[in-house]
Coordinates of C-alpha atoms in Angstrom, one line a residue:
M1 CA -84.8 144.8 -171.2
G2 CA -84.4 145.4 -167.4
K3 CA -87.9 146.8 -167.4
F4 CA -88.9 142.8 -168.2
L5 CA -86.5 141.3 -166.3
T6 CA -87.9 143.8 -162.7
S7 CA -91.2 142.7 -163.9
S8 CA -91.2 139.2 -164.0
A9 CA -88.8 138.1 -161.3
L10 CA -91.0 137.0 -159.4
V11 CA -94.6 136.0 -162.6
T12 CA -94.4 132.3 -162.9
P13 CA -96.5 130.3 -165.8
V14 CA -99.2 127.7 -163.6
S15 CA -100.5 126.0 -166.7
G16 CA -100.9 126.7 -170.5
D17 CA -103.6 126.6 -173.5
A18 CA -102.5 124.9 -176.6
Q19 CA -105.5 126.1 -180.0
L20 CA -105.6 125.3 -182.9
K21 CA -108.5 127.3 -184.0
K22 CA -106.5 128.1 -187.9
P23 CA -104.8 126.1 -189.8
F24 CA -100.8 126.9 -190.2
R25 CA -101.9 128.9 -186.6
L26 CA -101.3 128.2 -183.7
V27 CA -102.2 130.2 -180.4
Y28 CA -100.6 129.1 -176.9
K29 CA -102.4 131.6 -174.0
W30 CA -100.6 130.6 -170.0
Q31 CA -102.3 131.7 -167.4
K32 CA -99.5 133.1 -164.6
R33 CA -99.6 133.0 -160.6
R34 CA -98.5 137.0 -159.7
S35 CA -99.2 139.8 -162.5
G36 CA -96.8 141.8 -164.0
D37 CA -95.2 141.0 -167.4
L38 CA -94.9 136.4 -167.6
L39 CA -91.2 136.7 -169.6
M40 CA -90.6 132.5 -170.9
L41 CA -87.9 131.4 -173.0
A42 CA -88.5 130.4 -176.0
H43 CA -87.0 127.5 -178.9
P44 CA -85.7 129.5 -182.1
L45 CA -88.1 127.8 -184.4
H46 CA -90.6 129.3 -182.1
V47 CA -88.7 132.6 -182.2
K48 CA -89.1 131.8 -186.0
L49 CA -92.7 131.4 -185.9
L50 CA -93.7 133.7 -183.2
S51 CA -96.0 136.4 -185.5
Y52 CA -96.8 140.0 -184.7
K53 CA -99.8 140.7 -185.8
N54 CA -103.2 139.4 -186.3
G55 CA -104.1 139.2 -182.0
G56 CA -99.6 138.1 -181.4
D57 CA -99.1 140.7 -178.9
V58 CA -95.3 139.3 -177.8
T59 CA -91.8 141.2 -177.3
V60 CA -88.8 139.2 -178.1
L61 CA -85.5 140.0 -176.7
N62 CA -82.9 139.4 -178.7
D63 CA -80.5 140.2 -176.1
L64 CA -81.7 137.9 -173.3
K65 CA -80.2 133.7 -174.4
Y66 CA -79.6 130.7 -172.2
K67 CA -77.7 128.2 -175.1
S68 CA -78.9 125.0 -175.4
V69 CA -78.0 122.4 -176.9
D70 CA -81.8 123.1 -179.5
G71 CA -79.3 126.4 -180.2
D72 CA -80.5 129.4 -178.2
L73 CA -83.7 129.5 -176.1
V74 CA -84.8 133.6 -176.4
G75 CA -86.5 135.9 -173.9
V76 CA -89.8 136.0 -174.2
V77 CA -92.7 138.6 -172.4
G78 CA -96.2 138.1 -173.1
S79 CA -98.7 135.6 -172.4
S80 CA -100.1 134.6 -175.1
W81 CA -98.2 133.6 -178.4
V82 CA -99.2 133.0 -182.2
L83 CA -96.9 131.2 -183.8
E84 CA -97.7 130.7 -187.6
T85 CA -96.3 129.4 -190.4
D86 CA -97.0 129.7 -194.4
P87 CA -99.3 127.6 -195.9
V88 CA -97.2 123.9 -197.6
P89 CA -99.3 122.6 -200.2
V90 CA -100.0 118.8 -200.6
T91 CA -100.6 117.3 -203.4
W92 CA -100.6 114.3 -205.3
H93 CA -98.5 115.1 -208.4
S94 CA -96.2 116.7 -209.9
T95 CA -96.7 120.0 -209.7
R96 CA -94.4 121.0 -212.5
G97 CA -95.6 117.8 -214.0
I98 CA -92.7 114.7 -215.5
K99 CA -90.8 116.1 -218.8
E100 CA -91.2 113.1 -221.1
E101 CA -87.9 112.3 -221.3
S102 CA -87.4 111.4 -217.8
Y103 CA -91.2 108.6 -218.1
A104 CA -88.0 105.2 -219.9
E105 CA -85.8 106.0 -216.2
I106 CA -89.6 105.8 -214.0
V107 CA -91.2 103.9 -215.9
S108 CA -87.4 101.0 -215.3
A109 CA -87.6 101.7 -211.8
L110 CA -90.4 100.8 -211.3
S111 CA -91.1 97.4 -212.7
K112 CA -87.1 97.2 -210.5
D113 CA -89.0 98.0 -207.5
V114 CA -92.9 95.6 -208.7
K115 CA -89.5 92.6 -209.9
E116 CA -88.4 92.6 -206.4
L117 CA -91.9 92.4 -203.9
N118 CA -92.5 89.6 -203.5
F119 CA -96.1 88.0 -203.1
F120 CA -98.2 85.2 -201.9
C121 CA -101.8 84.2 -202.1
N122 CA -103.4 83.0 -198.3
N123 CA -107.0 83.4 -198.0
N124 CA -107.8 84.1 -200.9
K125 CA -105.7 87.2 -199.4
F126 CA -103.3 89.2 -200.7
I127 CA -100.2 89.7 -199.1
L128 CA -97.0 92.1 -199.8
F129 CA -93.3 91.0 -198.7
L130 CA -90.6 93.9 -198.8
W131 CA -87.9 91.6 -198.7
E132 CA -84.9 93.8 -197.9
A133 CA -87.5 94.9 -195.0
C134 CA -87.4 91.6 -193.5
W135 CA -84.0 91.0 -193.5

């Protein structure tokens, strides 16, 4: 850690760029003033998402921490960070289906919801009000 503190002492970021070229992947690149290793503090979520494959060239200094309201910020050396997360499947239906014994409960809940809605017609346009949301 000492070598990074020495080589990073005068290196400062002057601008940055964030690129979203692939799904679930974000690349941060910083331009820096002076040559040397850029040492910055990373948010706990960023540390979890840092990728060491596919172009991620960083060194995480787990012993260098700074307490913040969001948790411990951790030292990261590198002027380009690759943050990746696992894909999250998004569907409009249940991925496991609905059990037949749940049908009656679902129909009952939907019927109750529809009864609580208030519709009125204005110039042939239907307008829906959710009274609870208005009060």
